[in-house]
Amino acid sequence: MKILMVASESSPLAKTGGLADVVYALSKELAILGEEVSVVMPFYGNIKRSPDQEIRFVANVQVPLGWRFQNAKVYKTFIDGITFYLLENEYYFGREGFYGYDDDTERFAFFSVAVRNMMQALKIKPDVVHVHDYHGGMVPALIKIQNSRTKFFNKMKFVVTIHNPAFQGEFHPDLLPDFYDIRKEYFDDGTLRYRDKVNALKAAIVFADKINTVSPTHAEELLTPEGSKGLDGILKLRKNDFSGILNGIDYDEFNPQTDKHLPFRYGKTRPGIKTKNKLELFKELGIKGDVDTPLFSMVSRLTWQKGIDLVLPAIVEVLEKGGNVVVVGSGEHGYEQALEELRARYPDRMAIYIGYNNPLAHRVYAASDFFFMPSLFEPCGIGQMIAQRYGTLPIVRTTGGLKDTVIGYDGTNEDVADGFVFDNYDEYWMKLTTNYALEQYKNQKVFKKLRRNAMEKNNDWSEAGKKYLALYKSIVK
Ligand code: GLC
């Protein structure tokens, strides 16, 4: 089967969050299963052309957006059995960052129209076009409205995966004819409308053949107004075509036995080596705490979604009780500052790294005892699964994929538990759970058992790969 992933980011070329990991790892898994997979994404200005990675120019494709005559230079490269198509346009994508610009609506309209025009121009005819999040959300609508009668497009099927319902790609209805050449009636009759805007994610939900999200629990949450950020109504109408498939993590990249970023590698049988990694990390980051005292960490985008409001008081709790803390991430300025203030108060036992640093993140996962991830909402979450594989016990709130991947210790279930959980988004519960984790650290027998359970858990992509393939097969005749 031929599958084309449409995404705004994919590892190893461009990443700001979990979306990039998932697009890449899922594509790799499908390629291993023998499918023909390609990914199409923007060629951002900061994608590096490394000498050992040949990126070849293949064609110039015209992309008129209303009166704006644009074109996309299509580049192609192969990585791990996946074909990547990179769409270059200096005006839209030749910038430092990926998102957050005033003209994002226009940039991703360009991307969506370019994806369709590229398929036509280069005769790329996938059986399934798999759209991720809102960025290419208009692609199914575009093709079904404008091209479905042509032989080239009429059998094509569409899947949309919702990774994050907090971003829906809303825009003014006048832009529908202007950018997409789609008649305003599609807004007026409600098809593409949510409140008073066109909504690209809703468009994908309406026009895709199958819709899914990245964990079973989040699939349930998406059927409620809070969980779906308002898209529950339309998802309920598509309920029969909607499901949750739990993400995995990339077992090649995240493997403490082979991880080239670690000073000391280790596996399930010798998790004690984590202490050596802790010592090295303490040296690297200037932490003066004793290596026998616990290390709590967080590797995350520092945004409201991630529960930083709860982590801040929990950090104080840990530091007051003699533990150590490392935070790696970047995001909202207020959070960065709050963390910096805490670090200044406890300079010997807390370190922060503001920014994205993948090798350091690996070392932090390996060196830590506990991992904070008390998200407000979390469609799947990847950090908690990486932590488990590295023998670091996650402390999570039971939301979305966190609920589906962490079994909380309750004082009796040490045969199965592999982390700590609480339900309410509330400082009280966060502190209580953090203190409970600290207690178990003193009770090394339980702590080691939980750590072993975490390391033995299987979160690779094999299950999810099969489920996606089954989903595709259910629509491709
Ligand atoms: C988004 C979600 C996160 C999920 C990731 C990959 O970043 O917020 O929960 O793990 O997408 O699906």
GROMACS .gro file of C-alpha atoms and ligand atoms in nm:
model
  489
    1MET     CA    1   0.000   0.000   0.000
    2LYS     CA    2   0.114   0.354  -0.076
    3ILE     CA    3   0.083   0.599   0.212
    4LEU     CA    4   0.159   0.970   0.206
    5MET     CA    5   0.196   1.141   0.544
    6VAL     CA    6   0.116   1.512   0.541
    7ALA     CA    7   0.276   1.684   0.838
    8SER     CA    8   0.418   2.016   0.947
    9GLU     CA    9   0.718   1.848   1.106
   10SER     CA   10   0.895   1.515   1.111
   11SER     CA   11   1.209   1.385   1.273
   12PRO     CA   12   1.489   1.359   1.192
   13LEU     CA   13   1.461   1.674   0.979
   14ALA     CA   14   1.249   1.916   1.180
   15LYS     CA   15   1.109   1.885   1.528
   16THR     CA   16   0.944   2.102   1.789
   17GLY     CA   17   0.740   1.836   1.965
   18GLY     CA   18   0.608   1.482   1.984
   19LEU     CA   19   0.431   1.514   1.651
   20ALA     CA   20   0.765   1.499   1.469
   21ASP     CA   21   0.867   1.182   1.653
   22VAL     CA   22   0.540   1.012   1.577
   23VAL     CA   23   0.530   1.093   1.206
   24TYR     CA   24   0.882   0.958   1.166
   25ALA     CA   25   0.853   0.650   1.389
   26LEU     CA   26   0.517   0.546   1.248
   27SER     CA   27   0.647   0.586   0.892
   28LYS     CA   28   0.952   0.377   0.977
   29GLU     CA   29   0.736   0.104   1.125
   30LEU     CA   30   0.507   0.096   0.821
   31ALA     CA   31   0.812   0.073   0.595
   32ILE     CA   32   0.934  -0.224   0.800
   33LEU     CA   33   0.593  -0.384   0.749
   34GLY     CA   34   0.661  -0.355   0.375
   35GLU     CA   35   0.448  -0.052   0.288
   36GLU     CA   36   0.556   0.228   0.059
   37VAL     CA   37   0.565   0.535   0.280
   38SER     CA   38   0.643   0.896   0.205
   39VAL     CA   39   0.621   1.212   0.409
   40VAL     CA   40   0.555   1.559   0.271
   41MET     CA   41   0.645   1.861   0.483
   42PRO     CA   42   0.769   2.220   0.450
   43PHE     CA   43   1.136   2.277   0.377
   44TYR     CA   44   1.200   2.515   0.667
   45GLY     CA   45   1.494   2.752   0.658
   46ASN     CA   46   1.661   2.579   0.949
   47ILE     CA   47   1.656   2.224   0.810
   48LYS     CA   48   2.022   2.152   0.777
   49ARG     CA   49   2.162   2.003   0.460
   50SER     CA   50   2.428   1.773   0.591
   51PRO     CA   51   2.696   1.649   0.352
   52ASP     CA   52   2.603   1.283   0.405
   53GLN     CA   53   2.233   1.338   0.345
   54GLU     CA   54   2.159   1.394  -0.020
   55ILE     CA   55   1.857   1.619  -0.071
   56ARG     CA   56   1.777   1.633  -0.441
   57PHE     CA   57   1.574   1.895  -0.626
   58VAL     CA   58   1.303   1.724  -0.830
   59ALA     CA   59   1.056   1.976  -0.965
   60ASN     CA   60   0.903   2.317  -0.953
   61VAL     CA   61   0.530   2.304  -0.885
   62GLN     CA   62   0.292   2.595  -0.937
   63VAL     CA   63   0.083   2.689  -0.636
   64PRO     CA   64  -0.156   2.974  -0.708
   65LEU     CA   65  -0.327   3.104  -0.394
   66GLY     CA   66  -0.593   3.333  -0.535
   67TRP     CA   67  -0.408   3.613  -0.710
   68ARG     CA   68  -0.078   3.522  -0.544
   69PHE     CA   69   0.130   3.336  -0.790
   70GLN     CA   70   0.358   3.115  -0.586
   71ASN     CA   71   0.549   2.802  -0.652
   72ALA     CA   72   0.697   2.521  -0.449
   73LYS     CA   73   1.033   2.372  -0.521
   74VAL     CA   74   1.002   2.004  -0.442
   75TYR     CA   75   1.304   1.830  -0.294
   76LYS     CA   76   1.336   1.463  -0.220
   77THR     CA   77   1.544   1.254   0.016
   78PHE     CA   78   1.538   0.899   0.157
   79ILE     CA   79   1.578   0.817   0.524
   80ASP     CA   80   1.523   0.476   0.684
   81GLY     CA   81   1.310   0.345   0.399
   82ILE     CA   82   1.092   0.657   0.391
   83THR     CA   83   1.076   0.903   0.101
   84PHE     CA   84   1.063   1.263   0.222
   85TYR     CA   85   0.925   1.538  -0.001
   86LEU     CA   86   1.026   1.882   0.115
   87LEU     CA   87   0.835   2.181  -0.017
   88GLU     CA   88   1.049   2.487  -0.045
   89ASN     CA   89   0.926   2.842  -0.075
   90GLU     CA   90   1.157   3.108   0.055
   91TYR     CA   91   0.879   3.358   0.125
   92TYR     CA   92   0.670   3.122   0.341
   93PHE     CA   93   0.920   2.883   0.494
   94GLY     CA   94   1.262   3.044   0.473
   95ARG     CA   95   1.241   3.149   0.837
   96GLU     CA   96   1.398   3.044   1.162
   97GLY     CA   97   1.091   2.896   1.331
   98PHE     CA   98   0.805   2.676   1.216
   99TYR     CA   99   0.496   2.839   1.363
  100GLY     CA  100   0.366   3.140   1.546
  101TYR     CA  101   0.378   3.389   1.257
  102ASP     CA  102   0.096   3.629   1.171
  103ASP     CA  103   0.060   3.471   0.831
  104ASP     CA  104   0.042   3.107   0.946
  105THR     CA  105  -0.301   3.074   0.786
  106GLU     CA  106  -0.154   3.170   0.451
  107ARG     CA  107   0.159   2.960   0.501
  108PHE     CA  108  -0.034   2.642   0.571
  109ALA     CA  109  -0.286   2.719   0.298
  110PHE     CA  110   0.013   2.733   0.068
  111PHE     CA  111   0.138   2.405   0.210
  112SER     CA  112  -0.201   2.232   0.167
  113VAL     CA  113  -0.253   2.347  -0.191
  114ALA     CA  114   0.110   2.265  -0.270
  115VAL     CA  115   0.066   1.908  -0.139
  116ARG     CA  116  -0.228   1.851  -0.375
  117ASN     CA  117  -0.056   2.016  -0.672
  118MET     CA  118   0.261   1.819  -0.611
  119MET     CA  119   0.069   1.491  -0.619
  120GLN     CA  120  -0.082   1.591  -0.952
  121ALA     CA  121   0.236   1.727  -1.107
  122LEU     CA  122   0.462   1.442  -0.998
  123LYS     CA  123   0.198   1.170  -1.036
  124ILE     CA  124   0.228   1.069  -0.674
  125LYS     CA  125  -0.083   0.864  -0.619
  126PRO     CA  126  -0.108   0.727  -0.265
  127ASP     CA  127  -0.382   0.488  -0.161
  128VAL     CA  128  -0.404   0.675   0.168
  129VAL     CA  129  -0.323   1.036   0.245
  130HIS     CA  130  -0.262   1.052   0.618
  131VAL     CA  131  -0.291   1.405   0.754
  132HIS     CA  132  -0.150   1.494   1.098
  133ASP     CA  133  -0.314   1.777   1.294
  134TYR     CA  134  -0.457   2.091   1.139
  135HIS     CA  135  -0.168   2.211   0.921
  136GLY     CA  136  -0.263   1.999   0.623
  137GLY     CA  137  -0.619   1.967   0.751
  138MET     CA  138  -0.767   2.128   0.441
  139VAL     CA  139  -0.612   1.871   0.205
  140PRO     CA  140  -0.898   1.616   0.219
  141ALA     CA  141  -1.155   1.894   0.173
  142LEU     CA  142  -0.963   2.047  -0.117
  143ILE     CA  143  -0.930   1.721  -0.304
  144LYS     CA  144  -1.281   1.596  -0.235
  145ILE     CA  145  -1.438   1.927  -0.332
  146GLN     CA  146  -1.222   2.008  -0.632
  147ASN     CA  147  -1.072   1.688  -0.769
  148SER     CA  148  -1.274   1.387  -0.665
  149ARG     CA  149  -1.426   1.339  -1.010
  150THR     CA  150  -1.091   1.294  -1.176
  151LYS     CA  151  -0.962   0.943  -1.222
  152PHE     CA  152  -0.638   1.034  -1.053
  153PHE     CA  153  -0.800   1.131  -0.724
  154ASN     CA  154  -1.131   0.949  -0.706
  155LYS     CA  155  -1.012   0.643  -0.518
  156MET     CA  156  -0.782   0.822  -0.279
  157LYS     CA  157  -0.864   0.777   0.091
  158PHE     CA  158  -0.791   1.009   0.380
  159VAL     CA  159  -0.703   0.958   0.744
  160VAL     CA  160  -0.656   1.235   0.996
  161THR     CA  161  -0.479   1.194   1.327
  162ILE     CA  162  -0.547   1.447   1.600
  163HIS     CA  163  -0.231   1.496   1.804
  164ASN     CA  164  -0.333   1.819   1.967
  165PRO     CA  165  -0.687   1.958   1.961
  166ALA     CA  166  -0.570   2.286   2.114
  167PHE     CA  167  -0.452   2.395   1.768
  168GLN     CA  168  -0.728   2.393   1.510
  169GLY     CA  169  -0.619   2.632   1.236
  170GLU     CA  170  -0.915   2.874   1.244
  171PHE     CA  171  -0.936   3.149   0.985
  172HIS     CA  172  -1.166   3.415   0.848
  173PRO     CA  173  -1.432   3.282   0.604
  174ASP     CA  174  -1.327   3.530   0.333
  175LEU     CA  175  -0.998   3.346   0.308
  176LEU     CA  176  -1.169   3.025   0.201
  177PRO     CA  177  -1.228   3.143  -0.157
  178ASP     CA  178  -0.922   3.363  -0.146
  179PHE     CA  179  -0.660   3.101  -0.054
  180TYR     CA  180  -0.830   2.776  -0.140
  181ASP     CA  181  -1.066   2.869  -0.421
  182ILE     CA  182  -1.343   2.696  -0.223
  183ARG     CA  183  -1.687   2.856  -0.236
  184LYS     CA  184  -1.810   3.042   0.072
  185GLU     CA  185  -2.119   2.817   0.077
  186TYR     CA  186  -1.908   2.553   0.250
  187PHE     CA  187  -1.877   2.796   0.537
  188ASP     CA  188  -2.233   2.927   0.524
  189ASP     CA  189  -2.393   2.583   0.534
  190GLY     CA  190  -2.179   2.483   0.834
  191THR     CA  191  -1.965   2.220   0.662
  192LEU     CA  192  -1.633   2.388   0.736
  193ARG     CA  193  -1.754   2.621   1.005
  194TYR     CA  194  -1.692   2.623   1.375
  195ARG     CA  195  -1.835   2.925   1.554
  196ASP     CA  196  -1.763   3.217   1.320
  197LYS     CA  197  -1.449   3.081   1.156
  198VAL     CA  198  -1.341   2.822   0.908
  199ASN     CA  199  -1.167   2.551   1.105
  200ALA     CA  200  -0.903   2.338   0.930
  201LEU     CA  201  -0.913   2.061   1.190
  202LYS     CA  202  -1.290   2.040   1.164
  203ALA     CA  203  -1.254   2.031   0.784
  204ALA     CA  204  -1.029   1.727   0.821
  205ILE     CA  205  -1.276   1.559   1.057
  206VAL     CA  206  -1.562   1.618   0.813
  207PHE     CA  207  -1.383   1.507   0.498
  208ALA     CA  208  -1.150   1.228   0.616
  209ASP     CA  209  -1.256   0.866   0.578
  210LYS     CA  210  -1.115   0.776   0.920
  211ILE     CA  211  -1.025   0.989   1.217
  212ASN     CA  212  -0.813   0.889   1.510
  213THR     CA  213  -0.622   1.026   1.802
  214VAL     CA  214  -0.312   0.905   1.978
  215SER     CA  215  -0.450   0.716   2.279
  216PRO     CA  216  -0.775   0.538   2.371
  217THR     CA  217  -0.837   0.764   2.671
  218HIS     CA  218  -0.793   1.078   2.465
  219ALA     CA  219  -1.043   0.938   2.214
  220GLU     CA  220  -1.296   0.936   2.498
  221GLU     CA  221  -1.192   1.283   2.609
  222LEU     CA  222  -1.237   1.416   2.257
  223LEU     CA  223  -1.605   1.330   2.278
  224THR     CA  224  -1.647   1.587   2.556
  225PRO     CA  225  -1.651   1.968   2.510
  226GLU     CA  226  -1.354   2.031   2.742
  227GLY     CA  227  -1.141   1.750   2.604
  228SER     CA  228  -1.201   1.839   2.241
  229LYS     CA  229  -1.185   2.215   2.278
  230GLY     CA  230  -1.527   2.227   2.118
  231LEU     CA  231  -1.497   1.968   1.842
  232ASP     CA  232  -1.696   1.701   2.029
  233GLY     CA  233  -2.013   1.774   1.832
  234ILE     CA  234  -1.860   1.699   1.496
  235LEU     CA  235  -1.661   1.405   1.632
  236LYS     CA  236  -1.979   1.251   1.770
  237LEU     CA  237  -2.127   1.266   1.423
  238ARG     CA  238  -1.825   1.072   1.296
  239LYS     CA  239  -1.812   0.837   1.594
  240ASN     CA  240  -1.822   0.522   1.384
  241ASP     CA  241  -1.507   0.625   1.202
  242PHE     CA  242  -1.322   0.749   1.507
  243SER     CA  243  -1.078   0.561   1.730
  244GLY     CA  244  -0.775   0.592   1.957
  245ILE     CA  245  -0.443   0.426   1.876
  246LEU     CA  246  -0.172   0.453   2.138
  247ASN     CA  247   0.160   0.586   2.009
  248GLY     CA  248   0.482   0.401   2.072
  249ILE     CA  249   0.831   0.539   2.107
  250ASP     CA  250   1.123   0.486   1.874
  251TYR     CA  251   1.307   0.189   2.022
  252ASP     CA  252   1.617   0.255   1.810
  253GLU     CA  253   1.656   0.610   1.927
  254PHE     CA  254   1.558   0.551   2.288
  255ASN     CA  255   1.754   0.251   2.399
  256PRO     CA  256   1.973   0.285   2.708
  257GLN     CA  257   2.175  -0.016   2.594
  258THR     CA  258   2.296   0.146   2.273
  259ASP     CA  259   2.239   0.518   2.336
  260LYS     CA  260   2.543   0.703   2.205
  261HIS     CA  261   2.464   1.010   2.411
  262LEU     CA  262   2.516   0.833   2.744
  263PRO     CA  263   2.845   0.819   2.933
  264PHE     CA  264   2.745   0.472   3.061
  265ARG     CA  265   2.505   0.240   2.881
  266TYR     CA  266   2.285  -0.005   3.066
  267GLY     CA  267   1.999  -0.247   3.029
  268LYS     CA  268   1.732  -0.407   3.242
  269THR     CA  269   1.977  -0.628   3.423
  270ARG     CA  270   2.205  -0.348   3.542
  271PRO     CA  271   1.992  -0.041   3.612
  272GLY     CA  272   2.232   0.046   3.894
  273ILE     CA  273   2.454   0.200   3.626
  274LYS     CA  274   2.208   0.486   3.624
  275THR     CA  275   2.391   0.616   3.931
  276LYS     CA  276   2.711   0.655   3.728
  277ASN     CA  277   2.516   0.854   3.471
  278LYS     CA  278   2.374   1.063   3.752
  279LEU     CA  279   2.720   1.144   3.879
  280GLU     CA  280   2.832   1.247   3.529
  281LEU     CA  281   2.523   1.462   3.480
  282PHE     CA  282   2.577   1.629   3.817
  283LYS     CA  283   2.930   1.717   3.707
  284GLU     CA  284   2.812   1.838   3.368
  285LEU     CA  285   2.544   2.066   3.517
  286GLY     CA  286   2.728   2.172   3.831
  287ILE     CA  287   2.492   1.999   4.075
  288LYS     CA  288   2.661   1.937   4.407
  289GLY     CA  289   2.400   1.704   4.561
  290ASP     CA  290   2.491   1.357   4.680
  291VAL     CA  291   2.438   1.092   4.408
  292ASP     CA  292   2.251   0.879   4.655
  293THR     CA  293   1.982   1.144   4.686
  294PRO     CA  294   1.703   1.129   4.427
  295LEU     CA  295   1.699   1.320   4.102
  296PHE     CA  296   1.369   1.448   3.965
  297SER     CA  297   1.357   1.581   3.612
  298MET     CA  298   1.139   1.728   3.347
  299VAL     CA  299   1.203   1.743   2.972
  300SER     CA  300   0.924   1.936   2.811
  301ARG     CA  301   0.794   2.226   2.615
  302LEU     CA  302   0.728   2.482   2.889
  303THR     CA  303   0.368   2.560   2.805
  304TRP     CA  304   0.041   2.571   2.996
  305GLN     CA  305  -0.054   2.228   2.859
  306LYS     CA  306   0.227   2.056   3.047
  307GLY     CA  307   0.130   2.124   3.407
  308ILE     CA  308   0.424   2.349   3.495
  309ASP     CA  309   0.207   2.526   3.756
  310LEU     CA  310   0.203   2.200   3.946
  311VAL     CA  311   0.566   2.117   3.887
  312LEU     CA  312   0.692   2.444   4.038
  313PRO     CA  313   0.566   2.374   4.394
  314ALA     CA  314   0.664   2.008   4.360
  315ILE     CA  315   1.020   2.117   4.279
  316VAL     CA  316   1.031   2.318   4.602
  317GLU     CA  317   0.911   2.011   4.789
  318VAL     CA  318   1.188   1.796   4.640
  319LEU     CA  319   1.460   2.052   4.705
  320GLU     CA  320   1.344   2.116   5.062
  321LYS     CA  321   1.365   1.743   5.127
  322GLY     CA  322   1.720   1.713   4.998
  323GLY     CA  323   1.654   1.596   4.642
  324ASN     CA  324   1.785   1.734   4.314
  325VAL     CA  325   1.608   1.870   4.008
  326VAL     CA  326   1.694   1.912   3.640
  327VAL     CA  327   1.466   2.079   3.387
  328VAL     CA  328   1.526   2.087   3.011
  329GLY     CA  329   1.290   2.279   2.789
  330SER     CA  330   1.179   2.612   2.657
  331GLY     CA  331   0.856   2.793   2.603
  332GLU     CA  332   0.655   3.056   2.784
  333HIS     CA  333   0.871   3.327   2.931
  334GLY     CA  334   0.693   3.335   3.270
  335TYR     CA  335   0.768   2.967   3.328
  336GLU     CA  336   1.128   3.004   3.223
  337GLN     CA  337   1.165   3.287   3.471
  338ALA     CA  338   0.992   3.103   3.754
  339LEU     CA  339   1.229   2.812   3.703
  340GLU     CA  340   1.526   3.043   3.692
  341GLU     CA  341   1.419   3.196   4.025
  342LEU     CA  342   1.401   2.853   4.186
  343ARG     CA  343   1.741   2.764   4.050
  344ALA     CA  344   1.885   3.081   4.195
  345ARG     CA  345   1.745   2.984   4.535
  346TYR     CA  346   1.891   2.633   4.525
  347PRO     CA  347   2.191   2.664   4.291
  348ASP     CA  348   2.365   2.353   4.423
  349ARG     CA  349   2.086   2.112   4.364
  350MET     CA  350   1.892   2.242   4.071
  351ALA     CA  351   1.991   2.295   3.709
  352ILE     CA  352   1.793   2.417   3.412
  353TYR     CA  353   1.866   2.420   3.044
  354ILE     CA  354   1.646   2.654   2.847
  355GLY     CA  355   1.631   2.529   2.491
  356TYR     CA  356   1.608   2.210   2.295
  357ASN     CA  357   1.904   1.979   2.343
  358ASN     CA  358   1.844   1.622   2.239
  359PRO     CA  359   2.172   1.465   2.363
  360LEU     CA  360   2.127   1.633   2.702
  361ALA     CA  361   1.767   1.512   2.717
  362HIS     CA  362   1.889   1.154   2.669
  363ARG     CA  363   2.140   1.195   2.952
  364VAL     CA  364   1.871   1.338   3.178
  365TYR     CA  365   1.636   1.046   3.115
  366ALA     CA  366   1.920   0.806   3.194
  367ALA     CA  367   2.039   0.982   3.510
  368SER     CA  368   1.705   1.053   3.676
  369ASP     CA  369   1.504   0.858   3.930
  370PHE     CA  370   1.171   1.033   3.874
  371PHE     CA  371   1.017   1.223   3.584
  372PHE     CA  372   0.753   1.496   3.620
  373MET     CA  373   0.471   1.501   3.366
  374PRO     CA  374   0.149   1.617   3.534
  375SER     CA  375  -0.007   1.758   3.217
  376LEU     CA  376  -0.335   1.945   3.211
  377PHE     CA  377  -0.414   1.745   2.900
  378GLU     CA  378  -0.197   1.503   2.707
  379PRO     CA  379  -0.328   1.328   2.397
  380CYS     CA  380  -0.053   1.070   2.428
  381GLY     CA  381   0.275   1.195   2.569
  382ILE     CA  382   0.611   1.054   2.482
  383GLY     CA  383   0.835   1.163   2.770
  384GLN     CA  384   0.671   0.927   3.018
  385MET     CA  385   0.736   0.628   2.792
  386ILE     CA  386   1.097   0.727   2.729
  387ALA     CA  387   1.141   0.772   3.104
  388GLN     CA  388   1.007   0.422   3.169
  389ARG     CA  389   1.243   0.268   2.916
  390TYR     CA  390   1.533   0.440   3.090
  391GLY     CA  391   1.418   0.316   3.431
  392THR     CA  392   1.297   0.657   3.547
  393LEU     CA  393   0.960   0.652   3.721
  394PRO     CA  394   0.707   0.897   3.578
  395ILE     CA  395   0.487   1.107   3.805
  396VAL     CA  396   0.181   1.185   3.596
  397ARG     CA  397  -0.175   1.302   3.608
  398THR     CA  398  -0.428   1.051   3.478
  399THR     CA  399  -0.518   1.228   3.156
  400GLY     CA  400  -0.509   1.106   2.795
  401GLY     CA  401  -0.219   0.882   2.707
  402LEU     CA  402  -0.062   0.929   3.050
  403LYS     CA  403  -0.350   0.731   3.193
  404ASP     CA  404  -0.302   0.460   2.932
  405THR     CA  405   0.072   0.418   2.983
  406VAL     CA  406   0.148   0.455   3.355
  407ILE     CA  407   0.029   0.220   3.627
  408GLY     CA  408   0.047   0.411   3.954
  409TYR     CA  409   0.192   0.255   4.267
  410ASP     CA  410  -0.070   0.238   4.542
  411GLY     CA  411   0.119   0.061   4.819
  412THR     CA  412   0.007  -0.287   4.719
  413ASN     CA  413   0.068  -0.336   4.347
  414GLU     CA  414   0.446  -0.347   4.321
  415ASP     CA  415   0.415  -0.645   4.089
  416VAL     CA  416   0.272  -0.424   3.812
  417ALA     CA  417   0.317  -0.055   3.900
  418ASP     CA  418   0.564   0.150   3.696
  419GLY     CA  419   0.514   0.508   3.811
  420PHE     CA  420   0.303   0.740   4.024
  421VAL     CA  421  -0.031   0.891   3.932
  422PHE     CA  422  -0.297   1.128   4.062
  423ASP     CA  423  -0.628   1.249   3.920
  424ASN     CA  424  -0.704   1.608   4.012
  425TYR     CA  425  -0.521   1.898   3.855
  426ASP     CA  426  -0.436   2.037   4.193
  427GLU     CA  427  -0.122   2.136   4.378
  428TYR     CA  428  -0.224   1.935   4.683
  429TRP     CA  429  -0.229   1.608   4.491
  430MET     CA  430   0.087   1.689   4.305
  431LYS     CA  431   0.279   1.746   4.627
  432LEU     CA  432   0.126   1.443   4.794
  433THR     CA  433   0.227   1.223   4.503
  434THR     CA  434   0.577   1.370   4.489
  435ASN     CA  435   0.622   1.302   4.858
  436TYR     CA  436   0.495   0.950   4.812
  437ALA     CA  437   0.756   0.897   4.541
  438LEU     CA  438   1.025   1.035   4.772
  439GLU     CA  439   0.922   0.785   5.039
  440GLN     CA  440   0.950   0.495   4.799
  441TYR     CA  441   1.300   0.605   4.711
  442LYS     CA  442   1.392   0.535   5.072
  443ASN     CA  443   1.222   0.200   5.043
  444GLN     CA  444   1.470   0.073   4.783
  445LYS     CA  445   1.313  -0.271   4.757
  446VAL     CA  446   0.989  -0.130   4.618
  447PHE     CA  447   1.165   0.141   4.422
  448LYS     CA  448   1.384  -0.112   4.239
  449LYS     CA  449   1.088  -0.334   4.162
  450LEU     CA  450   0.893  -0.044   4.011
  451ARG     CA  451   1.197   0.058   3.812
  452ARG     CA  452   1.229  -0.292   3.676
  453ASN     CA  453   0.859  -0.298   3.581
  454ALA     CA  454   0.904   0.030   3.396
  455MET     CA  455   1.204  -0.100   3.203
  456GLU     CA  456   1.025  -0.419   3.113
  457LYS     CA  457   0.725  -0.241   2.971
  458ASN     CA  458   0.692  -0.266   2.595
  459ASN     CA  459   0.612   0.065   2.428
  460ASP     CA  460   0.760   0.004   2.084
  461TRP     CA  461   0.575   0.076   1.760
  462SER     CA  462   0.489  -0.279   1.658
  463GLU     CA  463   0.135  -0.279   1.799
  464ALA     CA  464   0.049   0.069   1.675
  465GLY     CA  465   0.199  -0.001   1.331
  466LYS     CA  466  -0.033  -0.298   1.285
  467LYS     CA  467  -0.332  -0.099   1.403
  468TYR     CA  468  -0.269   0.184   1.158
  469LEU     CA  469  -0.226  -0.063   0.877
  470ALA     CA  470  -0.555  -0.227   0.970
  471LEU     CA  471  -0.717   0.117   0.973
  472TYR     CA  472  -0.586   0.191   0.621
  473LYS     CA  473  -0.697  -0.149   0.496
  474SER     CA  474  -1.046  -0.094   0.627
  475ILE     CA  475  -1.091   0.191   0.377
  476VAL     CA  476  -0.876   0.091   0.079
  477LYS     CA  477  -1.060  -0.151  -0.142
  478GLC     C1  478   0.115   1.625   2.066
  478GLC     C2  479   0.046   1.590   2.198
  478GLC     C3  480   0.120   1.478   2.272
  478GLC     C4  481   0.145   1.362   2.176
  478GLC     C5  482   0.215   1.409   2.050
  478GLC     C6  483   0.237   1.297   1.950
  478GLC     O1  484   0.237   1.690   2.093
  478GLC     O2  485   0.037   1.704   2.283
  478GLC     O3  486   0.045   1.432   2.380
  478GLC     O4  487   0.227   1.266   2.240
  478GLC     O5  488   0.140   1.509   1.988
  478GLC     O6  489   0.120   1.232   1.912
   0.00000   0.00000   0.00000
